[in-house]
Amino acid sequence: MRRAVWLVLVGIVSVQVGAAFAKDLFDTISPTAIVWLRLATSALVLAALARPRLRGRTRSDWAVVVGFGLSLGLMNWAIYQSFARIPLGIAVTIEFIGPLTLAVLGSRRARDLVWVGLAALGVLLLGFEPADLTVAGMAFALLAGAAWAAYILLSARTGARWPGLDGLAVASLLATALLTVPAIVTGGETLLDGHVLLVGAMIGLLSSVIPYSCEMVALRTLPPSVFSILMSLEPAAAALAAIVVLDELLTPLQGVAIACVIAASVGATRSRPVHTEPAPD
């Protein structure tokens, strides 16, 4: 079990380091184009590994995987738009409200309202120091959180209908196709730059391929409840990655706000384990 815990932690750090490197590239290429490069890299790797079988699928199978792909693409696009406007750690903290809300809504315990209040307090504290925040940045983070919640719900249905990595591979290809035109329009000739392509591929590996691999192996032995609690460390990992890679320092009050959301997420997942498909953010 200890090995599984370390694999999850490696995946969490990898996701957020990849996000930090992506943000560092925003002065060179648009967030939409970077998201496309990330999704394209992971889609190619997953398709090569899974080799999904497309024949014999029902309309319901396709409806579910299309919804899954839409939520995957929207989640990644929205959070990168948020990164471009507000600090990385704060964006991920606000995004985390999505799966946290899903966990609380799935519970009928009155005490879970405490976790809602604690998360609300964290978001409220962020508002006391709005210098680094924009309405658009916060709105995109909330949209990413809503898409993340949809991703969690649809991943369960996709997994039930598509074996192995087939559903995730198809969804990744659909999400990539969805963003292809916007990426070309906003990225232009920069998408042909060798350095940008190399860094984009690296971001795809860090933010998708490595975390997926770590989480898949870890979930074979790790209880879902433990996995969910470990995933609650995402905002802290994002804040740390932003400090190291981007030199984005948080104020003490913003640190307390992030701690409130993390504590709320841990409390909610301890009360009721939630579905734990890997989430690429």
Short mmCIF file of C-alpha atoms in Angstrom, two decimals:
data_model
loop_
_atom_site.label_atom_id
_atom_site.label_comp_id
_atom_site.label_asym_id
_atom_site.label_seq_id
_atom_site.Cartn_x
_atom_site.Cartn_y
_atom_site.Cartn_z
CA MET A 1 0.00 0.00 0.00
CA ARG A 2 2.89 2.37 0.71
CA ARG A 3 4.08 2.03 -2.89
CA ALA A 4 0.58 2.84 -4.12
CA VAL A 5 0.46 5.99 -1.99
CA TRP A 6 3.76 7.17 -3.43
CA LEU A 7 2.51 6.51 -6.96
CA VAL A 8 -0.54 8.71 -6.35
CA LEU A 9 1.64 11.47 -4.90
CA VAL A 10 3.96 11.29 -7.91
CA GLY A 11 0.92 11.61 -10.17
CA ILE A 12 -0.37 14.64 -8.26
CA VAL A 13 2.97 16.42 -8.40
CA SER A 14 3.39 15.56 -12.08
CA VAL A 15 -0.01 17.06 -12.99
CA GLN A 16 0.68 20.35 -11.26
CA VAL A 17 4.27 20.68 -12.47
CA GLY A 18 2.97 20.15 -15.98
CA ALA A 19 0.36 22.87 -15.40
CA ALA A 20 3.05 25.25 -14.14
CA PHE A 21 5.23 24.65 -17.22
CA ALA A 22 2.16 25.18 -19.40
CA LYS A 23 1.44 28.54 -17.80
CA ASP A 24 5.07 29.55 -18.26
CA LEU A 25 4.54 29.08 -22.01
CA PHE A 26 1.46 31.32 -22.24
CA ASP A 27 3.55 34.32 -23.34
CA THR A 28 4.59 32.31 -26.38
CA ILE A 29 1.40 30.48 -27.33
CA SER A 30 -2.25 30.64 -26.33
CA PRO A 31 -3.68 28.51 -23.49
CA THR A 32 -6.06 26.87 -25.96
CA ALA A 33 -3.18 25.74 -28.18
CA ILE A 34 -1.27 24.39 -25.17
CA VAL A 35 -4.33 22.43 -24.03
CA TRP A 36 -4.60 20.98 -27.52
CA LEU A 37 -0.95 19.91 -27.52
CA ARG A 38 -1.42 18.29 -24.11
CA LEU A 39 -4.58 16.44 -25.17
CA ALA A 40 -3.08 15.40 -28.50
CA THR A 41 -0.03 13.90 -26.79
CA SER A 42 -2.07 11.95 -24.26
CA ALA A 43 -4.60 10.87 -26.91
CA LEU A 44 -1.90 9.43 -29.15
CA VAL A 45 -0.24 7.58 -26.28
CA LEU A 46 -3.54 6.22 -24.94
CA ALA A 47 -4.75 5.20 -28.41
CA ALA A 48 -1.49 3.35 -29.02
CA LEU A 49 -1.76 1.55 -25.67
CA ALA A 50 -5.48 0.76 -25.74
CA ARG A 51 -6.14 0.28 -29.47
CA PRO A 52 -9.85 0.75 -28.79
CA ARG A 53 -12.35 -1.37 -30.68
CA LEU A 54 -15.02 0.83 -32.25
CA ARG A 55 -17.14 -1.76 -34.03
CA GLY A 56 -20.27 -3.10 -32.45
CA ARG A 57 -20.84 -0.09 -30.20
CA THR A 58 -24.39 0.99 -29.46
CA ARG A 59 -25.75 4.52 -29.65
CA SER A 60 -25.77 4.62 -25.87
CA ASP A 61 -22.09 3.67 -25.78
CA TRP A 62 -21.25 6.51 -28.13
CA ALA A 63 -23.49 9.00 -26.32
CA VAL A 64 -21.71 8.30 -23.04
CA VAL A 65 -18.19 8.48 -24.46
CA VAL A 66 -18.99 11.67 -26.40
CA GLY A 67 -20.23 13.29 -23.20
CA PHE A 68 -17.09 12.05 -21.47
CA GLY A 69 -14.92 13.58 -24.18
CA LEU A 70 -16.78 16.90 -24.00
CA SER A 71 -16.34 17.09 -20.23
CA LEU A 72 -12.65 16.18 -20.56
CA GLY A 73 -12.01 18.85 -23.18
CA LEU A 74 -14.01 21.53 -21.36
CA MET A 75 -12.34 20.76 -18.03
CA ASN A 76 -8.84 21.14 -19.45
CA TRP A 77 -9.64 24.18 -21.59
CA ALA A 78 -11.40 26.06 -18.78
CA ILE A 79 -8.71 25.47 -16.14
CA TYR A 80 -5.96 26.63 -18.54
CA GLN A 81 -8.00 29.77 -19.26
CA SER A 82 -8.14 30.28 -15.50
CA PHE A 83 -4.37 29.72 -15.12
CA ALA A 84 -3.83 32.51 -17.64
CA ARG A 85 -5.69 34.99 -15.42
CA ILE A 86 -5.14 34.05 -11.76
CA PRO A 87 -2.45 32.22 -9.72
CA LEU A 88 -2.19 28.50 -10.32
CA GLY A 89 -2.77 27.43 -6.71
CA ILE A 90 -5.89 29.57 -6.37
CA ALA A 91 -7.31 28.35 -9.69
CA VAL A 92 -6.97 24.69 -8.68
CA THR A 93 -8.44 25.46 -5.25
CA ILE A 94 -11.56 27.00 -6.81
CA GLU A 95 -11.75 24.16 -9.35
CA PHE A 96 -11.77 21.65 -6.51
CA ILE A 97 -15.18 22.98 -5.44
CA GLY A 98 -16.65 20.86 -8.29
CA PRO A 99 -15.75 17.36 -7.07
CA LEU A 100 -16.18 18.48 -3.46
CA THR A 101 -19.76 19.54 -4.18
CA LEU A 102 -20.37 16.22 -5.93
CA ALA A 103 -19.12 14.33 -2.87
CA VAL A 104 -21.34 16.30 -0.51
CA LEU A 105 -24.44 16.04 -2.73
CA GLY A 106 -24.02 12.27 -2.75
CA SER A 107 -24.24 12.16 1.04
CA ARG A 108 -27.30 12.45 3.24
CA ARG A 109 -25.41 13.19 6.42
CA ALA A 110 -26.17 16.54 7.97
CA ARG A 111 -22.61 16.86 9.26
CA ASP A 112 -21.37 17.13 5.69
CA LEU A 113 -22.79 20.65 5.68
CA VAL A 114 -19.79 21.50 7.86
CA TRP A 115 -17.50 20.68 4.94
CA VAL A 116 -19.58 22.88 2.64
CA GLY A 117 -19.25 25.73 5.12
CA LEU A 118 -15.50 25.20 5.43
CA ALA A 119 -15.03 25.22 1.66
CA ALA A 120 -17.21 28.34 1.38
CA LEU A 121 -15.05 29.99 4.03
CA GLY A 122 -11.95 29.19 1.98
CA VAL A 123 -13.42 30.78 -1.15
CA LEU A 124 -14.60 33.77 0.88
CA LEU A 125 -11.10 34.29 2.29
CA LEU A 126 -9.73 34.41 -1.25
CA GLY A 127 -12.02 37.37 -1.88
CA PHE A 128 -10.41 39.42 0.88
CA GLU A 129 -7.24 39.77 -1.21
CA PRO A 130 -8.55 40.23 -4.75
CA ALA A 131 -5.37 41.86 -6.12
CA ASP A 132 -4.32 38.68 -7.96
CA LEU A 133 -7.85 37.65 -8.89
CA THR A 134 -10.12 38.45 -11.80
CA VAL A 135 -13.79 37.64 -12.24
CA ALA A 136 -13.04 35.84 -15.51
CA GLY A 137 -10.28 33.76 -13.92
CA MET A 138 -12.50 32.66 -11.07
CA ALA A 139 -15.41 31.96 -13.44
CA PHE A 140 -13.24 29.74 -15.64
CA ALA A 141 -12.02 27.85 -12.54
CA LEU A 142 -15.64 27.26 -11.46
CA LEU A 143 -16.50 26.08 -14.99
CA ALA A 144 -13.54 23.68 -14.84
CA GLY A 145 -14.81 22.41 -11.49
CA ALA A 146 -18.27 21.77 -12.91
CA ALA A 147 -16.72 19.94 -15.88
CA TRP A 148 -14.57 17.91 -13.46
CA ALA A 149 -17.71 16.82 -11.59
CA ALA A 150 -19.30 15.80 -14.90
CA TYR A 151 -16.09 13.96 -15.83
CA ILE A 152 -16.26 11.95 -12.59
CA LEU A 153 -19.87 10.93 -13.22
CA LEU A 154 -19.34 10.11 -16.89
CA SER A 155 -16.10 8.22 -16.28
CA ALA A 156 -18.03 5.67 -14.23
CA ARG A 157 -20.55 5.16 -17.04
CA THR A 158 -17.83 5.04 -19.67
CA GLY A 159 -15.87 2.47 -17.69
CA ALA A 160 -18.98 0.29 -17.46
CA ARG A 161 -19.50 0.36 -21.23
CA TRP A 162 -15.94 0.52 -22.61
CA PRO A 163 -13.33 -1.97 -21.36
CA GLY A 164 -9.88 -1.01 -20.11
CA LEU A 165 -8.59 2.29 -21.44
CA ASP A 166 -10.78 2.18 -24.55
CA GLY A 167 -13.26 4.78 -23.33
CA LEU A 168 -10.58 7.16 -22.07
CA ALA A 169 -8.63 6.84 -25.32
CA VAL A 170 -11.71 7.57 -27.45
CA ALA A 171 -12.72 10.47 -25.19
CA SER A 172 -9.22 11.95 -25.42
CA LEU A 173 -9.32 11.74 -29.21
CA LEU A 174 -12.73 13.43 -29.25
CA ALA A 175 -11.55 16.20 -26.90
CA THR A 176 -8.50 16.77 -29.10
CA ALA A 177 -10.66 16.97 -32.23
CA LEU A 178 -13.00 19.41 -30.48
CA LEU A 179 -10.17 21.86 -29.80
CA THR A 180 -8.26 21.43 -33.06
CA VAL A 181 -9.77 24.38 -34.92
CA PRO A 182 -9.63 26.82 -31.95
CA ALA A 183 -6.01 25.74 -31.33
CA ILE A 184 -5.02 26.41 -34.95
CA VAL A 185 -6.79 29.77 -34.97
CA THR A 186 -5.23 30.97 -31.70
CA GLY A 187 -1.88 29.22 -32.05
CA GLY A 188 -1.19 29.92 -35.70
CA GLU A 189 2.32 29.32 -36.95
CA THR A 190 3.60 28.99 -33.39
CA LEU A 191 2.18 25.45 -33.37
CA LEU A 192 4.88 24.57 -35.90
CA ASP A 193 7.70 25.79 -33.66
CA GLY A 194 9.89 22.87 -32.59
CA HIS A 195 10.44 24.18 -29.05
CA VAL A 196 6.72 24.69 -28.50
CA LEU A 197 5.93 21.22 -29.81
CA LEU A 198 8.57 19.66 -27.57
CA VAL A 199 7.37 21.48 -24.45
CA GLY A 200 3.74 20.74 -25.34
CA ALA A 201 4.54 17.04 -25.61
CA MET A 202 6.35 17.20 -22.26
CA ILE A 203 3.32 18.84 -20.69
CA GLY A 204 1.14 16.09 -22.11
CA LEU A 205 3.37 13.46 -20.54
CA LEU A 206 3.55 15.26 -17.18
CA SER A 207 -0.12 16.22 -16.95
CA SER A 208 -1.78 13.15 -18.45
CA VAL A 209 0.30 10.10 -19.33
CA ILE A 210 2.38 9.86 -16.13
CA PRO A 211 -0.55 10.56 -13.73
CA TYR A 212 -2.85 8.11 -15.56
CA SER A 213 -0.21 5.39 -15.36
CA CYS A 214 0.55 6.01 -11.68
CA GLU A 215 -3.10 6.13 -10.68
CA MET A 216 -4.06 3.01 -12.63
CA VAL A 217 -1.35 0.99 -10.92
CA ALA A 218 -2.07 2.50 -7.49
CA LEU A 219 -5.82 1.85 -7.65
CA ARG A 220 -5.22 -1.88 -7.93
CA THR A 221 -4.24 -1.99 -4.25
CA LEU A 222 -5.25 1.38 -2.81
CA PRO A 223 -8.70 1.75 -1.18
CA PRO A 224 -10.85 4.37 -2.95
CA SER A 225 -11.29 6.34 0.28
CA VAL A 226 -7.52 6.70 0.71
CA PHE A 227 -7.14 7.67 -2.95
CA SER A 228 -9.79 10.39 -2.59
CA ILE A 229 -8.09 11.85 0.47
CA LEU A 230 -4.73 11.90 -1.31
CA MET A 231 -6.30 13.68 -4.28
CA SER A 232 -7.37 16.41 -1.86
CA LEU A 233 -3.73 17.51 -1.84
CA GLU A 234 -4.05 18.80 -5.43
CA PRO A 235 -4.46 22.49 -4.43
CA ALA A 236 -1.41 22.34 -2.17
CA ALA A 237 0.64 20.67 -4.92
CA ALA A 238 -0.51 23.35 -7.38
CA ALA A 239 0.52 26.14 -5.01
CA LEU A 240 3.93 24.52 -4.47
CA ALA A 241 4.52 24.00 -8.19
CA ALA A 242 3.60 27.63 -8.84
CA ILE A 243 6.15 28.78 -6.26
CA VAL A 244 8.96 26.63 -7.65
CA VAL A 245 8.33 27.01 -11.39
CA LEU A 246 6.57 30.38 -11.70
CA ASP A 247 7.65 32.22 -8.55
CA GLU A 248 3.97 32.79 -7.72
CA LEU A 249 3.94 33.44 -3.98
CA LEU A 250 0.70 33.27 -2.01
CA THR A 251 -0.16 35.50 0.92
CA PRO A 252 -0.71 33.90 4.36
CA LEU A 253 -4.46 34.48 4.03
CA GLN A 254 -4.54 32.75 0.65
CA GLY A 255 -2.63 29.86 2.20
CA VAL A 256 -5.28 29.59 4.92
CA ALA A 257 -7.99 29.65 2.25
CA ILE A 258 -6.39 26.76 0.38
CA ALA A 259 -5.99 24.84 3.65
CA CYS A 260 -9.74 25.28 4.32
CA VAL A 261 -10.68 23.79 0.96
CA ILE A 262 -8.25 20.90 1.41
CA ALA A 263 -9.62 20.18 4.90
CA ALA A 264 -13.18 20.30 3.55
CA SER A 265 -12.30 17.87 0.77
CA VAL A 266 -10.61 15.46 3.17
CA GLY A 267 -13.61 15.62 5.53
CA ALA A 268 -16.10 15.02 2.73
CA THR A 269 -14.20 12.08 1.26
CA ARG A 270 -13.74 10.48 4.67
CA SER A 271 -17.49 10.69 5.19
CA ARG A 272 -18.30 9.15 1.85
CA PRO A 273 -15.83 7.66 -0.63
CA VAL A 274 -16.39 8.97 -4.12
CA HIS A 275 -15.66 7.59 -7.56
CA THR A 276 -11.98 7.78 -8.23
CA GLU A 277 -11.26 7.71 -11.92
CA PRO A 278 -8.07 9.68 -12.62
CA ALA A 279 -8.81 13.28 -13.46
CA PRO A 280 -6.37 15.22 -15.88
CA ASP A 281 -6.33 18.95 -14.61
#
